[in-house]
Short mmCIF file of C-alpha atoms and ligand atoms in Angstrom, two decimals:
data_model
loop_
_atom_site.label_atom_id
_atom_site.label_comp_id
_atom_site.label_asym_id
_atom_site.label_seq_id
_atom_site.Cartn_x
_atom_site.Cartn_y
_atom_site.Cartn_z
CA MET T 25 4.16 -14.78 -13.19
CA THR T 26 3.72 -11.31 -11.71
CA THR T 27 4.55 -8.28 -13.84
CA LEU T 28 5.86 -5.22 -12.00
CA THR T 29 5.02 -1.85 -13.51
CA LEU T 30 5.79 1.73 -12.50
CA VAL T 31 3.52 4.72 -12.99
CA ARG T 32 4.08 8.31 -11.96
CA GLY T 33 0.75 9.60 -10.73
CA ASP T 34 -2.10 9.60 -8.26
CA ILE T 35 -3.08 6.20 -6.92
CA THR T 36 -6.73 7.27 -6.57
CA ARG T 37 -6.89 7.59 -10.40
CA GLN T 38 -5.89 4.02 -11.12
CA SER T 39 -8.20 1.39 -12.60
CA VAL T 40 -7.22 -1.85 -10.90
CA ASP T 41 -8.84 -4.61 -8.87
CA ALA T 42 -7.30 -3.40 -5.61
CA ILE T 43 -5.72 -0.16 -4.45
CA VAL T 44 -3.43 -0.41 -1.43
CA ASN T 45 -3.72 2.33 1.16
CA ALA T 46 -0.79 3.44 3.31
CA ALA T 47 -3.12 3.68 6.30
CA ASN T 48 -2.42 4.28 9.96
CA SER T 49 -3.39 1.78 12.60
CA SER T 50 -6.56 3.66 13.57
CA LEU T 51 -8.02 2.89 10.10
CA LEU T 52 -9.93 6.14 10.51
CA GLY T 53 -8.15 8.20 7.88
CA GLY T 54 -5.19 10.52 7.80
CA GLY T 55 -3.10 12.56 5.38
CA GLY T 56 -1.17 11.63 2.24
CA VAL T 57 -2.43 8.61 0.33
CA ASP T 58 -4.90 7.80 3.09
CA GLY T 59 -6.57 11.20 2.92
CA ALA T 60 -6.70 11.10 -0.88
CA ILE T 61 -8.29 7.63 -0.92
CA HIS T 62 -11.00 8.57 1.56
CA ARG T 63 -11.69 11.87 -0.21
CA ARG T 64 -12.10 10.36 -3.64
CA GLY T 65 -13.50 7.03 -2.49
CA GLY T 66 -16.29 8.57 -0.44
CA PRO T 67 -17.80 7.67 2.94
CA ALA T 68 -18.40 3.96 2.27
CA ILE T 69 -14.72 3.19 2.87
CA LEU T 70 -14.62 4.92 6.25
CA ALA T 71 -17.88 3.23 7.27
CA GLU T 72 -16.33 -0.18 6.62
CA CYS T 73 -13.14 0.81 8.40
CA ARG T 74 -15.16 1.80 11.47
CA ALA T 75 -16.96 -1.55 11.38
CA LEU T 76 -13.62 -3.37 11.18
CA ARG T 77 -12.35 -1.43 14.18
CA ALA T 78 -15.44 -2.37 16.14
CA ALA T 79 -15.46 -6.04 15.14
CA ARG T 80 -11.85 -7.17 14.74
CA TYR T 81 -9.33 -4.44 15.43
CA GLY T 82 -10.34 -2.75 18.65
CA ARG T 83 -6.73 -1.69 19.22
CA GLY T 84 -6.17 -0.79 15.59
CA LEU T 85 -4.58 -2.67 12.70
CA PRO T 86 -1.05 -3.75 13.70
CA THR T 87 1.94 -2.53 11.69
CA GLY T 88 2.76 -4.83 8.78
CA GLN T 89 -0.74 -6.31 8.50
CA ALA T 90 -3.41 -5.70 5.85
CA VAL T 91 -7.19 -5.74 5.61
CA ALA T 92 -9.62 -5.05 2.76
CA THR T 93 -12.71 -2.89 2.41
CA THR T 94 -14.87 -1.73 -0.46
CA ALA T 95 -13.27 0.81 -2.78
CA GLY T 96 -16.35 3.03 -2.67
CA ASP T 97 -16.36 5.42 -5.63
CA LEU T 98 -12.81 4.56 -6.75
CA ASP T 99 -12.32 2.66 -10.00
CA ALA T 100 -11.38 -0.51 -8.15
CA ARG T 101 -13.17 -3.32 -6.36
CA TRP T 102 -11.30 -3.14 -3.09
CA VAL T 103 -9.02 -0.97 -1.01
CA ILE T 104 -6.46 -2.97 0.94
CA HIS T 105 -5.37 -1.01 4.01
CA THR T 106 -1.92 -1.71 5.40
CA VAL T 107 0.05 0.04 8.12
CA GLY T 108 3.66 0.83 7.33
CA PRO T 109 6.30 1.18 10.04
CA VAL T 110 7.44 4.64 11.15
CA TYR T 111 11.11 5.10 10.26
CA ARG T 112 13.34 5.24 13.34
CA GLY T 113 16.80 5.31 11.86
CA ALA T 114 18.98 2.33 12.71
CA ASP T 115 16.24 0.86 14.91
CA SER T 116 13.88 0.47 11.97
CA ASP T 117 12.82 -3.04 11.03
CA PRO T 118 12.74 -3.53 7.24
CA SER T 119 10.84 -6.80 7.66
CA LEU T 120 7.80 -4.83 8.84
CA LEU T 121 7.83 -2.79 5.64
CA ALA T 122 8.28 -5.93 3.54
CA SER T 123 5.39 -7.47 5.48
CA CYS T 124 3.06 -4.69 4.28
CA TYR T 125 3.63 -5.74 0.67
CA ARG T 126 3.49 -9.46 1.38
CA GLU T 127 0.34 -9.26 3.52
CA SER T 128 -1.40 -6.95 1.04
CA LEU T 129 -0.72 -9.48 -1.72
CA ARG T 130 -1.97 -12.29 0.50
CA VAL T 131 -5.23 -10.40 1.05
CA ALA T 132 -5.38 -9.67 -2.70
CA ASP T 133 -5.08 -13.40 -3.39
CA GLU T 134 -7.87 -14.16 -0.92
CA LEU T 135 -10.09 -11.68 -2.74
CA GLY T 136 -9.12 -12.90 -6.20
CA ALA T 137 -7.62 -9.55 -7.22
CA ARG T 138 -5.39 -9.79 -10.28
CA THR T 139 -4.19 -6.17 -10.57
CA VAL T 140 -2.97 -4.33 -7.48
CA ALA T 141 -1.70 -0.74 -7.16
CA PHE T 142 0.72 0.14 -4.36
CA PRO T 143 1.96 3.52 -3.15
CA ALA T 144 5.48 3.85 -1.74
CA ILE T 145 4.43 2.81 1.77
CA SER T 146 6.06 4.62 4.73
CA THR T 147 7.92 7.13 2.53
CA GLY T 148 5.72 10.11 3.36
CA VAL T 149 4.83 11.18 6.89
CA TYR T 150 6.40 7.93 8.22
CA GLY T 151 9.79 9.06 6.93
CA TRP T 152 11.36 5.92 5.45
CA PRO T 153 14.16 6.93 3.02
CA LEU T 154 12.87 6.46 -0.52
CA GLU T 155 15.78 4.52 -1.96
CA ASP T 156 15.75 2.00 0.86
CA ALA T 157 11.95 1.73 0.80
CA ALA T 158 12.01 1.12 -2.97
CA ARG T 159 14.55 -1.68 -2.58
CA ILE T 160 12.51 -3.33 0.19
CA ALA T 161 9.24 -2.97 -1.75
CA LEU T 162 10.60 -4.44 -4.98
CA GLU T 163 12.30 -7.33 -3.21
CA ALA T 164 9.19 -8.16 -1.17
CA VAL T 165 6.97 -8.21 -4.25
CA ARG T 166 9.46 -10.26 -6.28
CA GLN T 167 9.68 -12.84 -3.52
CA ALA T 168 5.95 -13.07 -2.92
CA ASP T 169 4.18 -16.23 -3.93
CA THR T 170 1.05 -14.66 -5.42
CA ALA T 171 -1.50 -15.12 -8.18
CA VAL T 172 -1.62 -11.35 -8.76
CA GLY T 173 -0.73 -10.74 -12.41
CA GLU T 174 0.23 -7.07 -12.22
CA VAL T 175 1.69 -5.15 -9.32
CA ARG T 176 1.69 -1.48 -10.20
CA PHE T 177 3.72 0.92 -8.11
CA VAL T 178 2.15 4.36 -8.32
CA LEU T 179 4.72 7.01 -7.47
CA PHE T 180 3.58 10.50 -6.71
CA ASP T 181 6.61 12.52 -7.79
CA ASP T 182 9.75 12.29 -9.92
CA ARG T 183 12.01 11.43 -7.00
CA ALA T 184 9.90 8.48 -5.94
CA TYR T 185 9.54 7.32 -9.53
CA ALA T 186 13.31 7.50 -10.05
CA ALA T 187 14.00 5.57 -6.83
CA PHE T 188 11.88 2.68 -8.08
CA ALA T 189 12.96 2.93 -11.73
CA GLU T 190 16.64 2.66 -10.80
CA ARG T 191 16.01 -0.54 -8.86
CA ILE T 192 13.45 -2.37 -10.94
CA GLY T 193 16.16 -3.71 -13.29
P1 ADP R 15 3.10 6.96 5.14
O1 ADP R 15 2.34 7.47 6.34
O2 ADP R 15 3.05 5.44 5.03
O3 ADP R 15 4.47 7.53 5.04
P2 ADP R 15 2.03 8.83 3.14
O4 ADP R 15 0.66 8.77 2.56
O5 ADP R 15 2.38 9.99 4.00
O6 ADP R 15 2.21 7.42 3.89
O7 ADP R 15 3.08 8.75 1.97
C1 ADP R 15 3.43 7.58 1.25
C2 ADP R 15 3.90 7.95 -0.15
O8 ADP R 15 2.76 8.20 -0.97
C3 ADP R 15 4.75 9.22 -0.24
O9 ADP R 15 5.83 8.94 -1.14
C4 ADP R 15 3.81 10.26 -0.83
O10 ADP R 15 4.50 11.22 -1.62
C5 ADP R 15 2.93 9.41 -1.71
N1 ADP R 15 1.59 9.92 -2.02
C6 ADP R 15 0.87 10.90 -1.41
N2 ADP R 15 -0.34 11.06 -2.02
C7 ADP R 15 -0.38 10.13 -3.04
C8 ADP R 15 -1.33 9.79 -4.05
N3 ADP R 15 -2.52 10.41 -4.13
N4 ADP R 15 -1.01 8.79 -4.92
C9 ADP R 15 0.17 8.15 -4.85
N5 ADP R 15 1.11 8.41 -3.92
C10 ADP R 15 0.84 9.40 -3.03
#
C-alpha cells in the first residue's frame, strides 16, 4: 500500500530515502530542481553523474528513464535522476511523463527505498501544463506496482500545490 502525500516546499529540504531529480539527458546539471539538487547536494552527485555518462549513457539518459546516484549532502540516501519530456503541445506523449514516475519507482524498489520525494516533473523549463502533469503523475503513481510506502510530491509554489491537491481525491 503506497501513501501519496503533498508538501509545498523545496525538494532539497526533504528527509526521505530517495529524492527524484527532474534532470536533463546530459545528467550534468541544469536549472530548476536540477540546479538546486546539485547546489545543496554537493559535488559527489555530479561526479557520479559523470561516471554514469562515461560508463552507461554516452548519449545521455533517454527521456522517460531513471538512474540513481548518491544523494551527497542531502538528507536522503539516493537521488534518482529522470528525464521528463519537453512539452510540444498536441504532439506531446503523456506516456513518457508517466514513464518517469514508473521508472523512478522501479529504481527505488531496486534500491530498497521506502520513501520517495518527487517534484512536478516537466512543469518548469520543459513547459508541461501543470494540471495535466499533475493528473498524469498521480495516475502513474497510483497504478505503479511498488513496495515504496510513501510517495511525497513536493510542490514549489501554491499553483503547483493546488493542481495536485485538486486531483489527489
Ligand atoms: P523540468 O525541466 O522537468 O521542467 P524544472 O526543474 O524546470 O524541471 O521544473 C520542474 C518543477 O519543479 C517546476 O514546477 C518548478 O517550479 C519546480 N521546482 C523548482 N525548484 C524546485 C525545488 N527546489 N523543489 C521543488 N520543486 C522545484
